Coordinates of C-alpha atoms in Angstrom, one line a residue:
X91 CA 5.2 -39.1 -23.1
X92 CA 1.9 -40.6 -24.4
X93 CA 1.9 -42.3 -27.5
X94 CA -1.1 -40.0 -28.3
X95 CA 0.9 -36.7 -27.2
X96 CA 2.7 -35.5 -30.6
X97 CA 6.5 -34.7 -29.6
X98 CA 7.6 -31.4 -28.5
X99 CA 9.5 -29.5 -31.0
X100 CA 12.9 -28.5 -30.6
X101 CA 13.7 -25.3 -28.7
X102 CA 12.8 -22.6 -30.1
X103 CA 9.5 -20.3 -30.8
X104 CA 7.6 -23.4 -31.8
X105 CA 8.4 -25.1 -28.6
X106 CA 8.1 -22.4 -26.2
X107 CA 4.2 -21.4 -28.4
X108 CA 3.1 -25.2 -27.8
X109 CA 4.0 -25.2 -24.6
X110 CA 1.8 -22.0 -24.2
X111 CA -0.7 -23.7 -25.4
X112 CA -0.4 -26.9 -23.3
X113 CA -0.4 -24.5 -19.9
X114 CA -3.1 -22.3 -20.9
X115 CA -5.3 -25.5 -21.0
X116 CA -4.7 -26.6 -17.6
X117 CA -5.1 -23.3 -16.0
X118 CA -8.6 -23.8 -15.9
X119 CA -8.3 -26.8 -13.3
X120 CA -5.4 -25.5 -11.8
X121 CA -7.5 -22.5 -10.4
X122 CA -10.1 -24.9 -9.4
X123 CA -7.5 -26.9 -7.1
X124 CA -6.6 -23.8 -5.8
X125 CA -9.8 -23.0 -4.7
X126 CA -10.0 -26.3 -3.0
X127 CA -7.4 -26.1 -1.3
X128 CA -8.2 -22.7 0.2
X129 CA -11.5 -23.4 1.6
X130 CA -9.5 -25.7 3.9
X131 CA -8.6 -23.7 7.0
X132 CA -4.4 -24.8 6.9
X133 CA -4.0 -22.5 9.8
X134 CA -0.5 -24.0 11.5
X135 CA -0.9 -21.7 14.4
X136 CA -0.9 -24.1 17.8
X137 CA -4.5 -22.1 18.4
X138 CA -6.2 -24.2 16.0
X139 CA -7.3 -27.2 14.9
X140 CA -4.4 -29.2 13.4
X141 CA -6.9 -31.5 11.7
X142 CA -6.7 -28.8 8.5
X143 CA -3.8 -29.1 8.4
X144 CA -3.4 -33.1 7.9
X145 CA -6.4 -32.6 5.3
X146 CA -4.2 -29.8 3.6
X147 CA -1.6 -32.1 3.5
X148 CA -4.1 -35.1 2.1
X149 CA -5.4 -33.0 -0.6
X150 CA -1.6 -32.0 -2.0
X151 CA -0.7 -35.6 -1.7
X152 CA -3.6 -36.0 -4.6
X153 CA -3.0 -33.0 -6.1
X154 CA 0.5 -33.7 -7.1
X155 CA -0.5 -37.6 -8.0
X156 CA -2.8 -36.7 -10.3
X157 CA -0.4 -34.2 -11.8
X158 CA 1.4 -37.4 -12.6
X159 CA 4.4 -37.9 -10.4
X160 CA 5.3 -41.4 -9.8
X161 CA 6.2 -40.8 -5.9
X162 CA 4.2 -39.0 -3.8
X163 CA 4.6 -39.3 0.3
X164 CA 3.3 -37.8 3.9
X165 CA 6.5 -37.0 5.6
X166 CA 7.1 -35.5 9.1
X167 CA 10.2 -35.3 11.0
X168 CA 11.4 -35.1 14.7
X169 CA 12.9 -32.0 16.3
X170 CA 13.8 -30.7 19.5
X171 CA 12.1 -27.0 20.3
X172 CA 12.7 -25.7 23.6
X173 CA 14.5 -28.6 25.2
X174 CA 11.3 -30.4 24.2
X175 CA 11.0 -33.1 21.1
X176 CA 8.2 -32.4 18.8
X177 CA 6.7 -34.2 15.9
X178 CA 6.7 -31.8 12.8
X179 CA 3.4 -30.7 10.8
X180 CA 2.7 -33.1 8.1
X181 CA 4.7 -31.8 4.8
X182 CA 4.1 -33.7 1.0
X183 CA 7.3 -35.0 -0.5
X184 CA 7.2 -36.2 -4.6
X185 CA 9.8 -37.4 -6.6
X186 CA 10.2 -37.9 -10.4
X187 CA 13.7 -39.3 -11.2
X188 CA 16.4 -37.4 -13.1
X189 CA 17.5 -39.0 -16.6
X190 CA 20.5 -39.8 -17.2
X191 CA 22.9 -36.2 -16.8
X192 CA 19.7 -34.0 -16.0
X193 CA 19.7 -32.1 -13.0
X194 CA 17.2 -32.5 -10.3
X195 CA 15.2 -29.5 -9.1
X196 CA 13.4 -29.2 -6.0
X197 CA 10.3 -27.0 -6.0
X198 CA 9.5 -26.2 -2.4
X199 CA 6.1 -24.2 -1.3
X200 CA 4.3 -24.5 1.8
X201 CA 0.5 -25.4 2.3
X202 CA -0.3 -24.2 6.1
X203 CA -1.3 -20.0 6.4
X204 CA -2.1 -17.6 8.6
X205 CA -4.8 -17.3 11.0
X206 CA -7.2 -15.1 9.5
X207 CA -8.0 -12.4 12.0
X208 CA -11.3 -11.1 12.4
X209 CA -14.0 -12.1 9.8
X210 CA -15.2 -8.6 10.3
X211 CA -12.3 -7.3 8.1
X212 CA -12.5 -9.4 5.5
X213 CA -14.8 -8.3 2.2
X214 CA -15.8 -11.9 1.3
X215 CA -15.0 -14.8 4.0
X216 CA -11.4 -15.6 4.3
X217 CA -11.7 -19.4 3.4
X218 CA -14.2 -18.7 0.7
X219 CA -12.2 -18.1 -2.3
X220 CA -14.4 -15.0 -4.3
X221 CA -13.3 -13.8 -7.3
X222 CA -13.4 -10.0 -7.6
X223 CA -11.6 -7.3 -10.2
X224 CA -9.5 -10.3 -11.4
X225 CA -8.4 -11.4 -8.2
X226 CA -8.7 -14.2 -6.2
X227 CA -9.5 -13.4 -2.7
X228 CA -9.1 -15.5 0.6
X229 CA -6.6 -17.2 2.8
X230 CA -3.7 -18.9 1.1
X231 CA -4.3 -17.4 -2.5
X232 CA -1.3 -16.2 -3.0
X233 CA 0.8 -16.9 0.6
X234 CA 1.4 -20.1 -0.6
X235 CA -1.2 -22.3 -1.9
X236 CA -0.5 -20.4 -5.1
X237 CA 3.0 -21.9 -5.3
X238 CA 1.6 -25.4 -4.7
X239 CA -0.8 -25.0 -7.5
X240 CA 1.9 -23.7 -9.9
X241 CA 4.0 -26.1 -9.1
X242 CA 1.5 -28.5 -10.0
X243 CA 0.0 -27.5 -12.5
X244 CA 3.7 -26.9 -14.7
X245 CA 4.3 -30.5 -13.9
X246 CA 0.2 -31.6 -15.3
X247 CA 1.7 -29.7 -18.3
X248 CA 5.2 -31.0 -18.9
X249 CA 5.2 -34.7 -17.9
X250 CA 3.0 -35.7 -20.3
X251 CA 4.7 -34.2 -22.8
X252 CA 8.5 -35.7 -21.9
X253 CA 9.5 -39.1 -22.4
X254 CA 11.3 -40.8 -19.7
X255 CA 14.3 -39.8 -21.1
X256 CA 13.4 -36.2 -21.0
X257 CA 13.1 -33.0 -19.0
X258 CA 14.8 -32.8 -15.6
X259 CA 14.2 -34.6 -12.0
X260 CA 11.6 -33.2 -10.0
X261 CA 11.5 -33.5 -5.9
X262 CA 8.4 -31.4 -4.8
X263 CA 8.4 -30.4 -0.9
X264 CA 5.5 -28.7 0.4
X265 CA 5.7 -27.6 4.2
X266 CA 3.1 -27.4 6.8
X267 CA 4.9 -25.0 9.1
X268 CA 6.4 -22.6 7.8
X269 CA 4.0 -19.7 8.8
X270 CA 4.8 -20.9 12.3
X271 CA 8.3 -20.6 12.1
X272 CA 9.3 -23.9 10.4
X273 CA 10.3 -25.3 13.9
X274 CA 11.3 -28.5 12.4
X275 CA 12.8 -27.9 9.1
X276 CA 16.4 -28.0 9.7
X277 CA 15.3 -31.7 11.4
X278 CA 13.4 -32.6 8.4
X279 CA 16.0 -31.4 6.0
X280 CA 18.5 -34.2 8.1
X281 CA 15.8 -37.2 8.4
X282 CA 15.1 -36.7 4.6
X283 CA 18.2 -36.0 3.4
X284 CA 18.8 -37.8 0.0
X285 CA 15.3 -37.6 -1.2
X286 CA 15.6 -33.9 -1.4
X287 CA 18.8 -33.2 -3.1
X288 CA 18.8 -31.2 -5.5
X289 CA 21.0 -29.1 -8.1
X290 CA 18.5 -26.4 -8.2
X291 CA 15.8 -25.0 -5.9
X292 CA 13.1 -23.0 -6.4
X293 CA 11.4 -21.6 -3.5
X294 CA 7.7 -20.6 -4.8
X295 CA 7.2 -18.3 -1.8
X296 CA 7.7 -14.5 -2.3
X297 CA 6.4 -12.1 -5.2
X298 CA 6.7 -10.1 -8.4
X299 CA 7.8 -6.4 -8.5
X300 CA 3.6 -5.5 -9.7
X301 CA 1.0 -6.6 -11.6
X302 CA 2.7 -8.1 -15.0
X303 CA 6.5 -7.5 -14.2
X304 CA 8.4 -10.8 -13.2
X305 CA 10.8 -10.8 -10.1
X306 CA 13.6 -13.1 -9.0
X307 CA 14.1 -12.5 -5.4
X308 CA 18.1 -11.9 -4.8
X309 CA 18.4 -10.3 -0.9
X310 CA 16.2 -11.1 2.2
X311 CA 16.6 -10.1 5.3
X312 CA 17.6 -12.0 8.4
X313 CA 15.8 -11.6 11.8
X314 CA 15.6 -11.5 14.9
X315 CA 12.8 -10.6 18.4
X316 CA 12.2 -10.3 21.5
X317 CA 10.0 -9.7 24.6
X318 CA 11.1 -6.8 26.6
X319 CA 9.6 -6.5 29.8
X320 CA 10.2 -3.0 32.5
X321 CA 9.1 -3.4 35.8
X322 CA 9.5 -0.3 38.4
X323 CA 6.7 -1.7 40.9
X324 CA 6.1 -4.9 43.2
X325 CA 2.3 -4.3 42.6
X326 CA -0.1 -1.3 41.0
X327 CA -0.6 1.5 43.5
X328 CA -2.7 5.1 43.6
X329 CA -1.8 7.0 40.5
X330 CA -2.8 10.3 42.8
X331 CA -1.3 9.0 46.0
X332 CA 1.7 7.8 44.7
X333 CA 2.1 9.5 41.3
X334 CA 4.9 11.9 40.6
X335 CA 8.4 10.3 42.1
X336 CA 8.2 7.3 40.0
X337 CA 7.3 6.5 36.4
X338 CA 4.7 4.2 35.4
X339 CA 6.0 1.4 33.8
X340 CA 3.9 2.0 30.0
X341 CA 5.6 5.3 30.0
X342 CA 9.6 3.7 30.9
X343 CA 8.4 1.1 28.8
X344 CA 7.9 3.7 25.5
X345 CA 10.9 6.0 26.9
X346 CA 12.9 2.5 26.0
X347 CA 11.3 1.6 22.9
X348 CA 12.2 5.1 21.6
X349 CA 15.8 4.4 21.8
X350 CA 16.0 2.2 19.2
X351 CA 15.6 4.8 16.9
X352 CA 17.6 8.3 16.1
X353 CA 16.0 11.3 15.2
X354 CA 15.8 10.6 11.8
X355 CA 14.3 6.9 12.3
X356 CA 17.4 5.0 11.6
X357 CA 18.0 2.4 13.6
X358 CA 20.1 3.3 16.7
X359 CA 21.3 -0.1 18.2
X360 CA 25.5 -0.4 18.1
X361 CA 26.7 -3.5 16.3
X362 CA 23.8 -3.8 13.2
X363 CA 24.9 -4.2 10.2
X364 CA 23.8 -1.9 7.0
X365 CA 24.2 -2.3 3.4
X366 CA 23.0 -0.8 0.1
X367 CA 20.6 -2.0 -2.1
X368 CA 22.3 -1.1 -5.4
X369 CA 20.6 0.9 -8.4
X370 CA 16.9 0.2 -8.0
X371 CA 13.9 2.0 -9.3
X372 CA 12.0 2.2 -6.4
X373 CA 10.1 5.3 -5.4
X374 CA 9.1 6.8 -2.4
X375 CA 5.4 7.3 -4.2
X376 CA 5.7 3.6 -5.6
X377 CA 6.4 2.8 -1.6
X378 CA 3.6 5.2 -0.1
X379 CA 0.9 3.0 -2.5
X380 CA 1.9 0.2 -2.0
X381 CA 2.4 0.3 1.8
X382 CA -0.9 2.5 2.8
X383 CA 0.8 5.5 4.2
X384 CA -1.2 7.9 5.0
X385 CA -1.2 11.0 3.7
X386 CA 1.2 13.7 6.1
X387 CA 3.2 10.7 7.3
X388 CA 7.1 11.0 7.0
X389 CA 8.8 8.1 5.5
X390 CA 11.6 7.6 8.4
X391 CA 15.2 6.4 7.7
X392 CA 18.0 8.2 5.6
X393 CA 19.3 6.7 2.1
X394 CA 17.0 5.3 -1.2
X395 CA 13.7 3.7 -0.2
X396 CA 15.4 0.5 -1.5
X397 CA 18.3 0.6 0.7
X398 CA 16.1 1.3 3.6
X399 CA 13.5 -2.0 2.9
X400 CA 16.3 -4.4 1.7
X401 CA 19.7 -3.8 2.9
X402 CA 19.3 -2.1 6.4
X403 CA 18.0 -3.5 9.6
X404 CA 14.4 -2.2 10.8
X405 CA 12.9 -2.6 14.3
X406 CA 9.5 -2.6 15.2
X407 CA 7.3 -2.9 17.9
X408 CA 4.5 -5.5 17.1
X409 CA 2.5 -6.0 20.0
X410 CA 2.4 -4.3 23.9
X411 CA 0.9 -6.2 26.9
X412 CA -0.6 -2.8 29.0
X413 CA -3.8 -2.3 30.9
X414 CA -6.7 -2.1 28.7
X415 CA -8.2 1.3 28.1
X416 CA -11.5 0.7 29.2
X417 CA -10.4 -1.1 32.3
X418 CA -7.8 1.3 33.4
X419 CA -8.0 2.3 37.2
X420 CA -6.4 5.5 38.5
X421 CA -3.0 3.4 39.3
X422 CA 0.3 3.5 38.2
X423 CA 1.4 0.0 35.9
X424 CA 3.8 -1.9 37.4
X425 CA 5.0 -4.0 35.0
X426 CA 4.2 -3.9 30.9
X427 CA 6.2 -5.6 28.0
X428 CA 6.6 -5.2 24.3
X429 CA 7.7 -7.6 21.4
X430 CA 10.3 -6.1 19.6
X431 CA 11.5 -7.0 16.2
X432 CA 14.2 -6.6 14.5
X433 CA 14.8 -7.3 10.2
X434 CA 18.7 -7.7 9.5
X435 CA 20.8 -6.6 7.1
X436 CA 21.9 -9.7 4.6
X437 CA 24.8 -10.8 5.9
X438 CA 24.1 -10.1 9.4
X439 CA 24.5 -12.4 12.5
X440 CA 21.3 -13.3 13.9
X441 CA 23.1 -14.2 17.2
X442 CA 25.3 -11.3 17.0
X443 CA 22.6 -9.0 16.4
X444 CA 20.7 -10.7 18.9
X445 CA 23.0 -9.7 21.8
X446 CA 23.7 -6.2 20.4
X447 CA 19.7 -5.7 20.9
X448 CA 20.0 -7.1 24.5
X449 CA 22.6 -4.7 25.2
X450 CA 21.2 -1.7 23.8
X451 CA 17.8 -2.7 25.8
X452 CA 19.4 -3.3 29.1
X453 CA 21.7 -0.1 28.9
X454 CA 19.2 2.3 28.1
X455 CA 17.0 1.2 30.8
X456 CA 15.3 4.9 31.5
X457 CA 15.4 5.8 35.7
X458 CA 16.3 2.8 36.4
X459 CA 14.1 0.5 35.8
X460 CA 14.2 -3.4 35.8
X461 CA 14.5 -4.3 32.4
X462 CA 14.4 -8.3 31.4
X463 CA 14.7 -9.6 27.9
X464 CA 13.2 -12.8 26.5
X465 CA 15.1 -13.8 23.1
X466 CA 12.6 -15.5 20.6
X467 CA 12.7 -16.2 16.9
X468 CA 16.2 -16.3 14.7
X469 CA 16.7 -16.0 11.3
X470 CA 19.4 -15.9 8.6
X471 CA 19.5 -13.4 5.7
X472 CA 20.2 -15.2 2.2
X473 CA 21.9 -13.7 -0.8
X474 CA 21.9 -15.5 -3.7
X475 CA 24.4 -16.6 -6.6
X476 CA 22.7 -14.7 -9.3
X477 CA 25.6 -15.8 -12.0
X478 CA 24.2 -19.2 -12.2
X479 CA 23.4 -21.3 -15.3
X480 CA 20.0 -21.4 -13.6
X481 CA 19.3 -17.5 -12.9
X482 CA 20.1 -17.1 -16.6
X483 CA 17.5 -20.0 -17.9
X484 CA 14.7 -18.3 -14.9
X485 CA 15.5 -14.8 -16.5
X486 CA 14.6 -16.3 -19.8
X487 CA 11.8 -18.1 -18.7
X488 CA 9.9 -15.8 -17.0
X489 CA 10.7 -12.9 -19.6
X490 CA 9.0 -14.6 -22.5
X491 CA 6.1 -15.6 -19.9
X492 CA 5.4 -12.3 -18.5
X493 CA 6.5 -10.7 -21.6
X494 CA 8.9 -8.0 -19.1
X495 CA 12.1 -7.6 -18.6
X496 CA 12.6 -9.9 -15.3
X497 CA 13.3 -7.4 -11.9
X498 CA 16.0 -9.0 -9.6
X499 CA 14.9 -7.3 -6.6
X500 CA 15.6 -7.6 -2.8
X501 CA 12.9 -8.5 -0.2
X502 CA 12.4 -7.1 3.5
X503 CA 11.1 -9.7 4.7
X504 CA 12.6 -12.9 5.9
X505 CA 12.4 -16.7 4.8
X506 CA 14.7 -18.1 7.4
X507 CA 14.5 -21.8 6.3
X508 CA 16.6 -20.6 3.1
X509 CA 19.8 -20.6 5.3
X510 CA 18.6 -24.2 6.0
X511 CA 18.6 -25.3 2.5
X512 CA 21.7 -23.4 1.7
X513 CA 23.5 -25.3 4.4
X514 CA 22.2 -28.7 3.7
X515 CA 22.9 -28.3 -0.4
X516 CA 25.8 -25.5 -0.4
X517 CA 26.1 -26.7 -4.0
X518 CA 22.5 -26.1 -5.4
X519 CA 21.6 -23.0 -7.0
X520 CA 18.6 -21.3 -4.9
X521 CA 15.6 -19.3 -7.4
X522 CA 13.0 -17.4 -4.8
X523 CA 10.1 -16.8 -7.2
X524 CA 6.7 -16.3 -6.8
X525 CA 3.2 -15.2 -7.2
X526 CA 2.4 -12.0 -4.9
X527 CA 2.3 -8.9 -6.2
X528 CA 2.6 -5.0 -3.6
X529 CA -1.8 -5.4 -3.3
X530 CA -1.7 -8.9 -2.5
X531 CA -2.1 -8.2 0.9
X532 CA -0.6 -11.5 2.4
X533 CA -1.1 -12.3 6.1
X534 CA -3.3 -9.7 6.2
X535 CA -7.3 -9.7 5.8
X536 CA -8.5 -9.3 1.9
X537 CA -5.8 -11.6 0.7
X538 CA -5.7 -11.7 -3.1
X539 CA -4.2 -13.0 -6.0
X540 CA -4.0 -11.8 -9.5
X541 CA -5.5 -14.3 -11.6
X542 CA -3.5 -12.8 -14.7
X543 CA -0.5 -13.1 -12.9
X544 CA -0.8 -16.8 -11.9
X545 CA -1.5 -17.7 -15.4
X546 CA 1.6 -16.2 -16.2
X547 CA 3.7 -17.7 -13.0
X548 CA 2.1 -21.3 -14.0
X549 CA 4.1 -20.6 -17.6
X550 CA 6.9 -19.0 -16.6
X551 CA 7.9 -22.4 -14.3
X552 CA 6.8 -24.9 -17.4
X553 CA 9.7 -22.8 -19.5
X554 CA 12.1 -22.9 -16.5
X555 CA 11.4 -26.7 -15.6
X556 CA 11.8 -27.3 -19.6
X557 CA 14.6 -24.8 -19.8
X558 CA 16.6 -26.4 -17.1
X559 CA 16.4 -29.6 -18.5
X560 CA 19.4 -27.8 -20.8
X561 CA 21.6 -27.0 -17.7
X562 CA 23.7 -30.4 -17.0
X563 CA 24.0 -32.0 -14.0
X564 CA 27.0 -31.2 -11.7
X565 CA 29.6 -34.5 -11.7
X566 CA 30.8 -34.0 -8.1
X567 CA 32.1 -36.5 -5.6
X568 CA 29.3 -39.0 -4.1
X569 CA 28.7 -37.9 -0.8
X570 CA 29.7 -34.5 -0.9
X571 CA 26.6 -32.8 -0.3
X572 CA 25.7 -30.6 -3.6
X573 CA 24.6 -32.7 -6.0
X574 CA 22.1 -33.7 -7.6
X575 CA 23.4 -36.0 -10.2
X576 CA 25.1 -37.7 -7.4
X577 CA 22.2 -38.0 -5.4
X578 CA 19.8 -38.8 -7.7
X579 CA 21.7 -42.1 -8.8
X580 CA 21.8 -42.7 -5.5
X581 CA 18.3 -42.1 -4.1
X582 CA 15.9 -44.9 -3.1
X583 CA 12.0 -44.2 -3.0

């Protein structure tokens, strides 16, 4: 604390108002490093130029030094991907040490994104940020540079304001991968070990339940996918000539795909796993808006709308390698391929799940034909702990920021490298917050975020930092894995 900050007051309404006060102040610059750091094109994707993605890395390096951490590193790690060692994207590593009985939290986001598709789609140009309606549009507002910046910006706030002796530890790991798959982050969790233990982790990388209602994300689903490919031809031949006896492959190829779903649009592949989602208020018009879905469409899939997005699996086709319309010839297709894939259940198997898609794929191989299936990406689901010491003080936190009742809701998507963490620190308590909201569009062109809602995210994590700093550190044995009190004593920068 500097000797020209007065003290913080004791918890309590005066506290929590003053550190209103102290956030609301910074929000201004925080936005601006936002913007910064979205007009650099981070995009992880092999495709393009992984100079960004250093710079990316470069400019969170300074952003979190001149936030005031004491630590601040370029990290990378080695892996083995495909029976082939690779040298990770460069991710930003920061450290402020715990005081005596505090617990150390990690705050992980990640600073690569997306590609951004065709400029064509896009209102106002993707790595321009433009402010419009009171949102932030561009690539990276909100999926994840948003969680960088919040993290950030609650440290700007709160170091100055603790002495050493106050607060909690603070490791900050910001990824430059994980839109690729995080290839190397199991790796990078091992070579990096001890400077990222941790008693708590908050994962800045998924979303609120709308506009001005806080979420804590409890469920996400695992996943798996695939390339299917059905051949019924050693080369194309006259669709007239030859048309009739034998089916094209496109048409074996959607005669297949349609298997993987009953009559009602469950999923129809033995040996997935389904669950419920619990009491949630989510509503098939709630769903409709804030998919798209156009009007006339049926909603496919039997229980709530909730059980069908968190807690059962979903398969879809997202892309098909076929003859291009405008260059079709009158012949039949020999060969064409889809990716499949699947979302799993929490609690599901990924390799388990894997093989019960193979099997369903190769057995309902329609007339015949040869059916080959390439196995890709695998990823665990993740439940969390929600009785935790540190779910209550994030409940808390983010009530009294967003001034809502906080919703504890599951997510259908999938962050795989949180099966990573939970295996590395089986001890730490895991909070998956965030900064999206159902019209932030992420991935997608017209990315947004909701400026109101980052100003509320950046105070919601000063009062959780703060509040945690009341939740004492684990004593566990050295070496055992889960904590941070043990770890931090023994950490060496």
């Amino acid at each position: 604390m500097s000797q020209d900050t007065p003290p913080l007051p004791a918890a309590g309404p005066a506290r929590t108002e003053a550190l209103r006060e102290a956030c609301a102040a910074g929000v201004p610059a925080a936005r601006a490093d936002l913007e910064a750091l979205v007009r650099i094109p981070s995009v992880s994707a092999r495709a393009f130029d992984q100079a960004h993605v250093a710079a990316s890395a470069e400019a969170v390096a300074d952003l979190l030094r001149r936030a005031g951490l004491p630590e601040v590193g370029i990290r990378t790690a080695t892996a083995v991907v495909d029976g082939e060692e690779v040298r990770s994207a460069p991710a930003v590593v920061a450290h402020r040490p715990a005081p005596a009985g505090r617990p150390t939290v990690l705050l992980y986001a990640h600073h690569d994104v997306q590609p951004p598709g065709r400029d064509e789609e896009w209102t106002s140009p993707p790595f321009e940020p433009t402010e419009r309606d009171g949102r932030l549009f561009g690539r990276g507002t909100a999926d994840d540079k948003a969680g960088v910046v919040v993290h950030a910006n609650a440290l700007r706030t709160l170091l100055p304001l603790w002495g050493p002796e106050d607060g909690v530890g603070v490791t900050v790991f910001v990824e430059g991968e994980e839109e690729v798959g995080s290839p190397a982050f199991a790796a990078f969790l091992t070579e990096h070990r001890a400077d990222l233990a941790a008693d708590v982790i908050v994962v800045a990388d998924s979303g609120n339940w709308r506009v001005g209602v806080p979420a804590i994300t409890t469920t996400l689903r695992g996943l798996v996918d695939c390339v299917v490919t059905v051949s019924v031809l050693t080369h194309p031949v006259h669709s007239g000539v030859n048309g009739g006896p034998v089916l094209d492959a496109l048409t074996c190829l959607a005669r297949l795909l349609a298997t993987l779903h009953d009559e009602a649009g469950d999923v129809a592949v033995r040996g997935l796993l389904t669950g419920t989602a619990g009491e949630v208020d989510l509503t098939e018009a709630q769903y409709r808006a804030d998919a798209g879905v156009l009007d006339g469409v049926l909603l496919a899939g039997t229980g709530s709308v909730a059980d069908r997005l968190w807690a059962k699996p979903a398969i879809s086709v997202i892309g098909v390698d076929a003859t291009d319309v405008e260059r079709a010839s009158n012949t039949l297709v020999p060969s064409a391929r889809a990716k499949v894939s699947v979302r799993l259940a929490p609690g599901q198997d990924p390799a388990a799940a894997m093989t019960a898609l193979r099997r369903h794929l190769v057995a309902h191989a329609p007339f015949g034909a040869r059916v080959e299936v390439a196995e890709g990406e695998r990823g665990s689901s993740f439940s969390a702990d929600t009785s935790s010491p540190a779910h209550e003080v994030a409940r808390t936190a983010f009530e009294q920021a967003y001034g809502a009742p906080v919703v504890e809701m599951g997510m259908g998507g999938s962050i795989p490298f949180i099966a990573d963490l939970v295996a590395e620190h089986p001890a730490a308590s895991i909070l998956v917050t965030g900064v999206e909201d159902p019209d932030s569009r992420a991935h997608g062109p017209d990315e947004s975020l909701h400026l109101g809602d980052f100003e509320r995210a950046c105070f919601g994590e000063v009062l959780l930092l703060d509040g945690l700093a009341g939740v004492p550190a684990p004593v566990t044995a050295p070496g055992d894995g889960g904590s941070a009190g043990a770890a931090t004593g023994a950490r060496r920068s």
